[in-house]
Amino acid sequence: MKYISVGQASIDRAILPDGSCVGVNLGGPGVFGYTGIRLFDDDCQMILNIAKDFEEYYGEWIRKNHVNTDALYLVYDKTHAADLIYKEDGSYIQHARTEDELYDRAAEYGWTNVRPDQIAFHTRNAEGLYIYLEPTFNCFWEQLRDIQARNKLRIMYEISIGHGKEEKREHVLEVLDILKPEMASLNHNEASAFFGLTDREEIFAKLYALNIPMFFYRAGSEGSYVLYRQKSYFMPSIDIGGRKPLDATGCGNTSTAAAMYAWIKTGNPIMTAIMANIAGGYNVSYTGIIKDFTPEQRREALVLAEKYYNEYVSAHPEYVKEGFPAHGAAVLESLFQ
C-alpha cells in the first residue's frame, strides 16, 4: 500500500457545549486518518494495535468498505472509550468514561501505540505516512527517522493534542529535530498554547522558523492554511452540499491525512488545503468516521476540488504567476499518475 495511517482506534462519545450527546461513535486518530486518504485513493491502509472487541465495533464498516486489514494487530482486550467534552471554541477535554477505563486501559501501558518494526514492515513500498502517536521517548522517533530514510517515506507528523501544550514544547521540538518531517500539523488552539501566542501571524512566524517544508495549519470552522516557502495560503472550510454538519470529532485527523495525500500527489498548496477541507467537510457530516466510500462520493469530492481551485485562481490571479497551474483539472491529473 502506498499511503499509510498510523495511530489508534477508539470509541468516542461527543458531548456538545449545549450538553447534548452525539452517539457512541467509531473513531481514533489512526482510523480517522485512514478515511481522509481513502476518500481520494483506495491504495491505503491503517496500522493499528487493536483489542478483542474491535470486530464488534468496526467489523461491519470494514466489510462494507473493503478496508485492508493486513496491518491490524490484536494485542489487548478492550477498545479505548472516552467522552469528548467540547467547549465553545471547538476544543475538547477527553474523559475516560468509567474508573475501569481510567485505570485499566491499554493506552496507559502504551499497548495501543504501534511499534517501529510494524511501521518498517508495512511501509516498505509506501510513499506517505500519516502519524499521530504520543511516545515520549526519543528512541521511537530515532527509529522512525531511520525507517523514513530506508523506505524513502514522506511523513506527515500531526503533533498530538497532549504534545501541543506549552509544557510539552521542548519535547516536540526534539521530535521535530530528530524526525525532520516533510509535513507537520497543529490546529490554532494547539499552536496558540504551544507558543504562548494568540496572534496568527506571530504563530506563523514561529512555524516558519521550524523549517518544515509544508505545515498544515487547521483553523477550525474557518478553514485551513498551508504554510509553504515562508508564505501562508488560506482556504475557507467547505460544506458538502446537501449534508448537515453533525459531529466535528476527528476532522483534524481526517483533514491532516488528506493534506498529506494531496501534498504528495500535487505539491500544490491551495489544492492541498482544498482537498483537506473537503475531507473535513465529509467527516463533519457523519457521527464519528466517514461511514461509506463509493465511486460516486469520490467523483463528487474531485468535482468540488476542481471547482474550488478554479474559483480561487480566478480570485487570486497572482497564484498562477507564482508558477502554479491555472486550472484545477491540470492539478488533479497528478492523482491518477
mmCIF file of C-alpha atoms in Angstrom:
data_model
loop_
_atom_site.group_PDB
_atom_site.id
_atom_site.type_symbol
_atom_site.label_atom_id
_atom_site.label_comp_id
_atom_site.label_asym_id
_atom_site.label_seq_id
_atom_site.Cartn_x
_atom_site.Cartn_y
_atom_site.Cartn_z
ATOM 1 C CA MET A 1 0.000 0.000 0.000
ATOM 2 C CA LYS A 2 1.245 3.493 -0.870
ATOM 3 C CA TYR A 3 -0.368 5.606 1.840
ATOM 4 C CA ILE A 4 -0.335 4.610 5.483
ATOM 5 C CA SER A 5 -2.144 5.929 8.543
ATOM 6 C CA VAL A 6 -0.668 5.201 11.984
ATOM 7 C CA GLY A 7 -2.460 5.933 15.227
ATOM 8 C CA GLN A 8 -5.040 4.345 17.470
ATOM 9 C CA ALA A 9 -8.645 3.161 17.368
ATOM 10 C CA SER A 10 -11.206 4.293 19.925
ATOM 11 C CA ILE A 11 -14.896 4.583 20.623
ATOM 12 C CA ASP A 12 -15.902 8.187 21.222
ATOM 13 C CA ARG A 13 -18.974 9.876 22.642
ATOM 14 C CA ALA A 14 -19.118 13.596 21.843
ATOM 15 C CA ILE A 15 -20.678 15.898 24.464
ATOM 16 C CA LEU A 16 -21.545 19.200 22.792
ATOM 17 C CA PRO A 17 -21.393 22.618 24.520
ATOM 18 C CA ASP A 18 -25.200 22.552 24.974
ATOM 19 C CA GLY A 19 -24.890 19.279 26.896
ATOM 20 C CA SER A 20 -26.328 17.068 24.166
ATOM 21 C CA CYS A 21 -24.603 13.796 23.364
ATOM 22 C CA VAL A 22 -23.667 12.621 19.861
ATOM 23 C CA GLY A 23 -23.876 8.852 19.775
ATOM 24 C CA VAL A 24 -21.278 6.266 20.601
ATOM 25 C CA ASN A 25 -19.112 6.507 17.532
ATOM 26 C CA LEU A 26 -16.236 4.802 15.784
ATOM 27 C CA GLY A 27 -13.102 6.891 15.917
ATOM 28 C CA GLY A 28 -9.459 7.135 16.856
ATOM 29 C CA PRO A 29 -6.743 9.143 15.056
ATOM 30 C CA GLY A 30 -5.455 6.157 13.062
ATOM 31 C CA VAL A 31 -8.922 5.381 11.712
ATOM 32 C CA PHE A 32 -9.876 8.998 11.033
ATOM 33 C CA GLY A 33 -6.552 9.468 9.222
ATOM 34 C CA TYR A 34 -7.256 6.455 7.033
ATOM 35 C CA THR A 35 -10.634 7.880 5.991
ATOM 36 C CA GLY A 36 -9.052 11.162 4.897
ATOM 37 C CA ILE A 37 -6.822 9.289 2.453
ATOM 38 C CA ARG A 38 -9.413 6.700 1.438
ATOM 39 C CA LEU A 39 -11.820 9.411 0.307
ATOM 40 C CA PHE A 40 -9.432 10.033 -2.606
ATOM 41 C CA ASP A 41 -7.478 6.784 -3.062
ATOM 42 C CA ASP A 42 -8.012 3.066 -2.351
ATOM 43 C CA ASP A 43 -4.271 2.348 -2.160
ATOM 44 C CA CYS A 44 -4.067 2.901 1.597
ATOM 45 C CA GLN A 45 -4.175 1.086 4.896
ATOM 46 C CA MET A 46 -4.029 1.760 8.628
ATOM 47 C CA ILE A 47 -1.542 0.238 11.054
ATOM 48 C CA LEU A 48 -3.365 -0.311 14.336
ATOM 49 C CA ASN A 49 -2.954 -2.285 17.507
ATOM 50 C CA ILE A 50 -6.489 -3.457 18.209
ATOM 51 C CA ALA A 51 -8.495 -5.055 21.022
ATOM 52 C CA LYS A 52 -10.528 -8.247 21.164
ATOM 53 C CA ASP A 53 -13.780 -6.305 20.744
ATOM 54 C CA PHE A 54 -12.582 -4.441 17.634
ATOM 55 C CA GLU A 55 -14.649 -6.654 15.328
ATOM 56 C CA GLU A 56 -17.785 -5.929 17.362
ATOM 57 C CA TYR A 57 -17.438 -2.211 16.675
ATOM 58 C CA TYR A 58 -15.636 -1.933 13.342
ATOM 59 C CA GLY A 59 -16.378 -5.220 11.576
ATOM 60 C CA GLU A 60 -19.408 -4.114 9.572
ATOM 61 C CA TRP A 61 -17.684 -0.899 8.423
ATOM 62 C CA ILE A 62 -14.572 -2.837 7.373
ATOM 63 C CA ARG A 63 -16.504 -5.408 5.348
ATOM 64 C CA LYS A 64 -18.840 -2.893 3.712
ATOM 65 C CA ASN A 65 -15.944 -0.699 2.570
ATOM 66 C CA HIS A 66 -13.427 -3.469 1.799
ATOM 67 C CA VAL A 67 -10.920 -1.975 4.235
ATOM 68 C CA ASN A 68 -7.468 -3.580 4.114
ATOM 69 C CA THR A 69 -6.824 -5.366 7.432
ATOM 70 C CA ASP A 70 -3.295 -6.690 6.831
ATOM 71 C CA ALA A 71 -1.784 -4.289 9.382
ATOM 72 C CA LEU A 72 -4.208 -4.803 12.275
ATOM 73 C CA TYR A 73 -2.574 -6.452 15.297
ATOM 74 C CA LEU A 74 -4.590 -7.974 18.149
ATOM 75 C CA VAL A 75 -2.704 -7.041 21.335
ATOM 76 C CA TYR A 76 -5.125 -6.031 24.099
ATOM 77 C CA ASP A 77 -8.601 -6.671 25.479
ATOM 78 C CA LYS A 78 -10.873 -3.650 25.265
ATOM 79 C CA THR A 79 -11.071 -0.805 22.750
ATOM 80 C CA HIS A 80 -10.406 2.540 24.420
ATOM 81 C CA ALA A 81 -13.596 4.532 25.040
ATOM 82 C CA ALA A 82 -13.834 8.163 26.056
ATOM 83 C CA ASP A 83 -16.171 11.131 26.316
ATOM 84 C CA LEU A 84 -15.018 14.161 24.338
ATOM 85 C CA ILE A 85 -16.453 17.181 26.122
ATOM 86 C CA TYR A 86 -16.461 20.083 23.667
ATOM 87 C CA LYS A 87 -16.010 23.770 24.524
ATOM 88 C CA GLU A 88 -17.488 26.678 22.582
ATOM 89 C CA ASP A 89 -14.148 27.319 20.811
ATOM 90 C CA GLY A 90 -14.160 23.825 19.307
ATOM 91 C CA SER A 91 -11.529 22.354 21.620
ATOM 92 C CA TYR A 92 -12.428 19.476 23.905
ATOM 93 C CA ILE A 93 -11.466 17.714 27.117
ATOM 94 C CA GLN A 94 -11.150 13.941 26.945
ATOM 95 C CA HIS A 95 -12.503 11.984 29.899
ATOM 96 C CA ALA A 96 -12.377 8.252 30.449
ATOM 97 C CA ARG A 97 -15.954 7.066 30.835
ATOM 98 C CA THR A 98 -15.512 4.786 33.842
ATOM 99 C CA GLU A 99 -12.947 4.020 36.530
ATOM 100 C CA ASP A 100 -12.048 0.882 34.599
ATOM 101 C CA GLU A 101 -11.348 2.978 31.528
ATOM 102 C CA LEU A 102 -9.230 5.348 33.601
ATOM 103 C CA TYR A 103 -7.105 2.788 35.441
ATOM 104 C CA ASP A 104 -7.257 -0.379 33.378
ATOM 105 C CA ARG A 105 -6.906 0.623 29.756
ATOM 106 C CA ALA A 106 -4.203 -0.481 27.386
ATOM 107 C CA ALA A 107 -3.339 3.118 26.471
ATOM 108 C CA GLU A 108 -1.844 3.616 29.936
ATOM 109 C CA TYR A 109 0.699 0.919 29.127
ATOM 110 C CA GLY A 110 1.363 2.086 25.587
ATOM 111 C CA TRP A 111 -0.071 -1.091 24.088
ATOM 112 C CA THR A 112 -2.222 0.898 21.684
ATOM 113 C CA ASN A 113 0.890 2.562 20.239
ATOM 114 C CA VAL A 114 2.170 0.998 17.043
ATOM 115 C CA ARG A 115 5.819 -0.105 17.209
ATOM 116 C CA PRO A 116 8.647 0.880 14.828
ATOM 117 C CA ASP A 117 9.042 -2.677 13.485
ATOM 118 C CA GLN A 118 5.370 -2.693 12.434
ATOM 119 C CA ILE A 119 5.811 0.608 10.616
ATOM 120 C CA ALA A 120 9.025 -0.586 8.963
ATOM 121 C CA PHE A 121 7.360 -3.739 7.614
ATOM 122 C CA HIS A 122 4.218 -2.103 6.248
ATOM 123 C CA THR A 123 5.917 0.912 4.665
ATOM 124 C CA ARG A 124 8.489 -0.939 2.563
ATOM 125 C CA ASN A 125 6.714 0.124 -0.627
ATOM 126 C CA ALA A 126 4.840 3.137 0.710
ATOM 127 C CA GLU A 127 5.136 6.759 -0.353
ATOM 128 C CA GLY A 128 3.448 8.568 2.516
ATOM 129 C CA LEU A 129 2.929 8.044 6.239
ATOM 130 C CA TYR A 130 0.447 9.976 8.370
ATOM 131 C CA ILE A 131 1.269 9.526 12.056
ATOM 132 C CA TYR A 132 -0.435 10.599 15.241
ATOM 133 C CA LEU A 133 1.240 8.931 18.205
ATOM 134 C CA GLU A 134 2.416 10.124 21.590
ATOM 135 C CA PRO A 135 5.604 8.249 22.590
ATOM 136 C CA THR A 136 7.560 10.448 24.974
ATOM 137 C CA PHE A 137 10.828 8.611 24.431
ATOM 138 C CA ASN A 138 13.134 9.717 21.663
ATOM 139 C CA CYS A 139 14.171 6.170 20.782
ATOM 140 C CA PHE A 140 10.869 5.717 18.924
ATOM 141 C CA TRP A 141 11.393 8.825 16.837
ATOM 142 C CA GLU A 142 15.033 7.956 16.123
ATOM 143 C CA GLN A 143 13.945 4.560 14.803
ATOM 144 C CA LEU A 144 11.192 6.191 12.740
ATOM 145 C CA ARG A 145 13.784 8.583 11.288
ATOM 146 C CA ASP A 146 15.837 5.596 10.147
ATOM 147 C CA ILE A 147 12.742 3.898 8.673
ATOM 148 C CA GLN A 148 11.905 7.139 6.878
ATOM 149 C CA ALA A 149 15.330 7.210 5.247
ATOM 150 C CA ARG A 150 15.455 3.488 4.465
ATOM 151 C CA ASN A 151 11.959 3.272 2.974
ATOM 152 C CA LYS A 152 12.116 6.731 1.375
ATOM 153 C CA LEU A 153 8.970 7.777 3.227
ATOM 154 C CA ARG A 154 7.381 11.198 3.165
ATOM 155 C CA ILE A 155 5.967 11.757 6.643
ATOM 156 C CA MET A 156 3.122 13.905 7.906
ATOM 157 C CA TYR A 157 3.504 14.299 11.669
ATOM 158 C CA GLU A 158 0.345 15.537 13.326
ATOM 159 C CA ILE A 159 1.530 16.834 16.666
ATOM 160 C CA SER A 160 -0.771 15.268 19.237
ATOM 161 C CA ILE A 161 -3.013 17.382 21.445
ATOM 162 C CA GLY A 162 -1.106 16.298 24.544
ATOM 163 C CA HIS A 163 2.152 17.436 22.985
ATOM 164 C CA GLY A 164 0.780 20.664 21.566
ATOM 165 C CA LYS A 165 0.578 22.177 25.025
ATOM 166 C CA GLU A 166 3.195 24.665 26.097
ATOM 167 C CA GLU A 167 4.670 22.394 28.783
ATOM 168 C CA LYS A 168 5.476 19.760 26.137
ATOM 169 C CA ARG A 169 7.096 22.272 23.812
ATOM 170 C CA GLU A 170 10.687 21.173 24.334
ATOM 171 C CA HIS A 171 9.891 17.535 23.665
ATOM 172 C CA VAL A 172 8.016 18.362 20.455
ATOM 173 C CA LEU A 173 10.954 20.445 19.273
ATOM 174 C CA GLU A 174 13.241 17.480 19.983
ATOM 175 C CA VAL A 175 10.968 15.181 17.951
ATOM 176 C CA LEU A 176 10.887 17.628 15.043
ATOM 177 C CA ASP A 177 14.675 17.917 15.149
ATOM 178 C CA ILE A 178 15.086 14.137 15.160
ATOM 179 C CA LEU A 179 12.477 13.268 12.542
ATOM 180 C CA LYS A 180 12.703 16.366 10.323
ATOM 181 C CA PRO A 181 9.347 15.522 8.690
ATOM 182 C CA GLU A 182 8.435 16.975 5.339
ATOM 183 C CA MET A 183 4.958 17.787 6.689
ATOM 184 C CA ALA A 184 3.511 18.604 10.108
ATOM 185 C CA SER A 185 0.273 19.975 11.525
ATOM 186 C CA LEU A 186 -1.337 21.705 14.503
ATOM 187 C CA ASN A 187 -4.665 23.445 14.925
ATOM 188 C CA HIS A 188 -4.912 27.052 16.101
ATOM 189 C CA ASN A 189 -5.747 26.244 19.725
ATOM 190 C CA GLU A 190 -2.824 23.825 19.980
ATOM 191 C CA ALA A 191 -0.385 26.192 18.275
ATOM 192 C CA SER A 192 -1.502 29.068 20.486
ATOM 193 C CA ALA A 193 -0.833 27.007 23.625
ATOM 194 C CA PHE A 194 2.401 25.670 22.178
ATOM 195 C CA PHE A 195 3.924 29.095 21.504
ATOM 196 C CA GLY A 196 2.057 31.095 24.143
ATOM 197 C CA LEU A 197 0.711 33.396 21.442
ATOM 198 C CA THR A 198 -2.736 34.315 20.149
ATOM 199 C CA ASP A 199 -1.920 36.346 17.034
ATOM 200 C CA ARG A 200 -1.977 34.103 13.980
ATOM 201 C CA GLU A 201 0.762 35.922 12.082
ATOM 202 C CA GLU A 202 3.063 35.724 15.103
ATOM 203 C CA ILE A 203 2.369 31.998 15.321
ATOM 204 C CA PHE A 204 3.097 31.626 11.607
ATOM 205 C CA ALA A 205 6.463 33.336 12.080
ATOM 206 C CA LYS A 206 7.329 30.741 14.729
ATOM 207 C CA LEU A 207 6.229 27.906 12.450
ATOM 208 C CA TYR A 208 8.253 29.226 9.519
ATOM 209 C CA ALA A 209 11.304 29.198 11.784
ATOM 210 C CA LEU A 210 10.899 25.432 12.276
ATOM 211 C CA ASN A 211 11.872 24.955 8.609
ATOM 212 C CA ILE A 212 9.256 22.293 7.940
ATOM 213 C CA PRO A 213 8.723 22.268 4.151
ATOM 214 C CA MET A 214 4.909 22.112 4.391
ATOM 215 C CA PHE A 215 2.911 22.930 7.519
ATOM 216 C CA PHE A 216 -0.834 22.291 7.550
ATOM 217 C CA TYR A 217 -2.468 24.755 9.962
ATOM 218 C CA ARG A 218 -6.042 23.960 10.925
ATOM 219 C CA ALA A 219 -8.293 26.889 11.801
ATOM 220 C CA GLY A 220 -11.440 25.001 12.814
ATOM 221 C CA SER A 221 -14.666 26.077 11.165
ATOM 222 C CA GLU A 222 -12.833 28.949 9.432
ATOM 223 C CA GLY A 223 -10.839 26.623 7.209
ATOM 224 C CA SER A 224 -7.141 25.853 6.920
ATOM 225 C CA TYR A 225 -3.782 27.265 5.862
ATOM 226 C CA VAL A 226 -0.876 25.656 4.084
ATOM 227 C CA LEU A 227 2.420 27.253 5.060
ATOM 228 C CA TYR A 228 4.962 26.856 2.270
ATOM 229 C CA ARG A 229 8.118 28.782 1.431
ATOM 230 C CA GLN A 230 7.514 31.352 4.167
ATOM 231 C CA LYS A 231 4.032 32.149 2.866
ATOM 232 C CA SER A 232 0.537 31.165 4.020
ATOM 233 C CA TYR A 233 -2.226 30.000 1.668
ATOM 234 C CA PHE A 234 -5.755 30.074 3.092
ATOM 235 C CA MET A 235 -8.833 28.139 2.042
ATOM 236 C CA PRO A 236 -12.170 28.551 3.856
ATOM 237 C CA SER A 237 -13.925 25.470 5.170
ATOM 238 C CA ILE A 238 -16.016 23.557 2.656
ATOM 239 C CA ASP A 239 -19.554 22.336 3.234
ATOM 240 C CA ILE A 240 -20.639 19.320 1.242
ATOM 241 C CA GLY A 241 -23.916 20.189 -0.483
ATOM 242 C CA GLY A 242 -26.995 18.513 0.918
ATOM 243 C CA ARG A 243 -25.181 17.271 4.019
ATOM 244 C CA LYS A 244 -25.867 18.570 7.507
ATOM 245 C CA PRO A 245 -22.928 19.101 9.919
ATOM 246 C CA LEU A 246 -23.286 16.524 12.689
ATOM 247 C CA ASP A 247 -20.020 15.885 14.527
ATOM 248 C CA ALA A 248 -16.637 17.618 14.254
ATOM 249 C CA THR A 249 -14.791 14.834 16.094
ATOM 250 C CA GLY A 250 -11.792 13.628 14.084
ATOM 251 C CA CYS A 251 -11.904 16.401 11.483
ATOM 252 C CA GLY A 252 -8.313 17.320 12.344
ATOM 253 C CA ASN A 253 -7.024 13.785 11.793
ATOM 254 C CA THR A 254 -9.099 13.280 8.647
ATOM 255 C CA SER A 255 -8.127 16.577 7.031
ATOM 256 C CA THR A 256 -4.454 16.283 8.012
ATOM 257 C CA ALA A 257 -4.096 12.846 6.429
ATOM 258 C CA ALA A 258 -5.906 14.127 3.334
ATOM 259 C CA ALA A 259 -3.480 17.074 3.249
ATOM 260 C CA MET A 260 -0.576 14.624 3.312
ATOM 261 C CA TYR A 261 -2.009 12.718 0.365
ATOM 262 C CA ALA A 262 -2.815 15.876 -1.600
ATOM 263 C CA TRP A 263 0.618 17.360 -0.990
ATOM 264 C CA ILE A 264 2.455 14.214 -2.068
ATOM 265 C CA LYS A 265 0.346 13.907 -5.215
ATOM 266 C CA THR A 266 0.152 17.558 -6.276
ATOM 267 C CA GLY A 267 2.740 19.677 -4.417
ATOM 268 C CA ASN A 268 0.149 22.442 -4.726
ATOM 269 C CA PRO A 269 -0.588 24.491 -1.569
ATOM 270 C CA ILE A 270 -4.122 25.554 -2.456
ATOM 271 C CA MET A 271 -5.194 22.160 -3.795
ATOM 272 C CA THR A 272 -3.776 20.613 -0.626
ATOM 273 C CA ALA A 273 -5.893 22.908 1.549
ATOM 274 C CA ILE A 274 -8.943 22.324 -0.648
ATOM 275 C CA MET A 275 -8.733 18.532 -0.557
ATOM 276 C CA ALA A 276 -8.086 18.601 3.190
ATOM 277 C CA ASN A 277 -11.116 20.832 3.750
ATOM 278 C CA ILE A 278 -13.265 18.600 1.562
ATOM 279 C CA ALA A 279 -12.257 15.599 3.649
ATOM 280 C CA GLY A 280 -13.120 17.578 6.771
ATOM 281 C CA GLY A 281 -16.453 18.521 5.220
ATOM 282 C CA TYR A 282 -17.360 14.886 4.663
ATOM 283 C CA ASN A 283 -16.129 13.957 8.141
ATOM 284 C CA VAL A 284 -18.321 16.534 9.885
ATOM 285 C CA SER A 285 -21.372 15.247 8.003
ATOM 286 C CA TYR A 286 -21.103 11.900 9.818
ATOM 287 C CA THR A 287 -21.169 10.995 13.501
ATOM 288 C CA GLY A 288 -17.718 9.521 14.028
ATOM 289 C CA ILE A 289 -15.755 8.368 10.999
ATOM 290 C CA ILE A 290 -16.827 8.618 7.359
ATOM 291 C CA LYS A 291 -19.098 5.593 7.037
ATOM 292 C CA ASP A 292 -19.157 4.980 3.287
ATOM 293 C CA PHE A 293 -16.653 5.082 0.437
ATOM 294 C CA THR A 294 -18.185 4.926 -3.025
ATOM 295 C CA PRO A 295 -17.075 5.858 -6.555
ATOM 296 C CA GLU A 296 -19.879 8.432 -6.614
ATOM 297 C CA GLN A 297 -18.613 10.096 -3.448
ATOM 298 C CA ARG A 298 -15.061 10.248 -4.792
ATOM 299 C CA ARG A 299 -16.256 11.799 -8.037
ATOM 300 C CA GLU A 300 -18.230 14.356 -6.045
ATOM 301 C CA ALA A 301 -15.146 15.182 -3.967
ATOM 302 C CA LEU A 302 -12.965 15.660 -7.048
ATOM 303 C CA VAL A 303 -15.582 17.818 -8.795
ATOM 304 C CA LEU A 304 -15.634 20.022 -5.704
ATOM 305 C CA ALA A 305 -11.828 20.166 -5.629
ATOM 306 C CA GLU A 306 -11.679 21.353 -9.234
ATOM 307 C CA LYS A 307 -14.462 23.893 -8.666
ATOM 308 C CA TYR A 308 -12.894 25.469 -5.585
ATOM 309 C CA TYR A 309 -9.434 25.570 -7.164
ATOM 310 C CA ASN A 310 -10.751 27.354 -10.259
ATOM 311 C CA GLU A 311 -12.631 29.838 -8.085
ATOM 312 C CA TYR A 312 -9.507 30.526 -6.040
ATOM 313 C CA VAL A 313 -7.345 31.120 -9.114
ATOM 314 C CA SER A 314 -9.997 33.410 -10.574
ATOM 315 C CA ALA A 315 -10.000 35.478 -7.368
ATOM 316 C CA HIS A 316 -6.206 35.305 -6.908
ATOM 317 C CA PRO A 317 -4.532 35.518 -10.348
ATOM 318 C CA GLU A 318 -1.196 36.113 -8.638
ATOM 319 C CA TYR A 319 -1.218 32.440 -7.663
ATOM 320 C CA VAL A 320 -0.682 31.431 -11.294
ATOM 321 C CA LYS A 321 2.133 33.965 -11.551
ATOM 322 C CA GLU A 322 3.869 32.025 -8.765
ATOM 323 C CA GLY A 323 4.086 29.104 -11.182
ATOM 324 C CA PHE A 324 1.043 27.057 -10.177
ATOM 325 C CA PRO A 325 -1.423 25.671 -12.762
ATOM 326 C CA ALA A 326 -4.318 27.873 -13.822
ATOM 327 C CA HIS A 327 -6.895 25.078 -13.893
ATOM 328 C CA GLY A 328 -7.934 22.556 -11.283
ATOM 329 C CA ALA A 329 -8.205 19.759 -13.816
ATOM 330 C CA ALA A 330 -4.492 20.052 -14.578
ATOM 331 C CA VAL A 331 -3.652 19.723 -10.869
ATOM 332 C CA LEU A 332 -5.943 16.742 -10.342
ATOM 333 C CA GLU A 333 -4.385 14.850 -13.252
ATOM 334 C CA SER A 334 -1.475 14.036 -10.941
ATOM 335 C CA LEU A 335 -3.792 11.955 -8.736
ATOM 336 C CA PHE A 336 -4.071 9.376 -11.477
ATOM 337 C CA GLN A 337 -0.392 9.076 -12.359
#
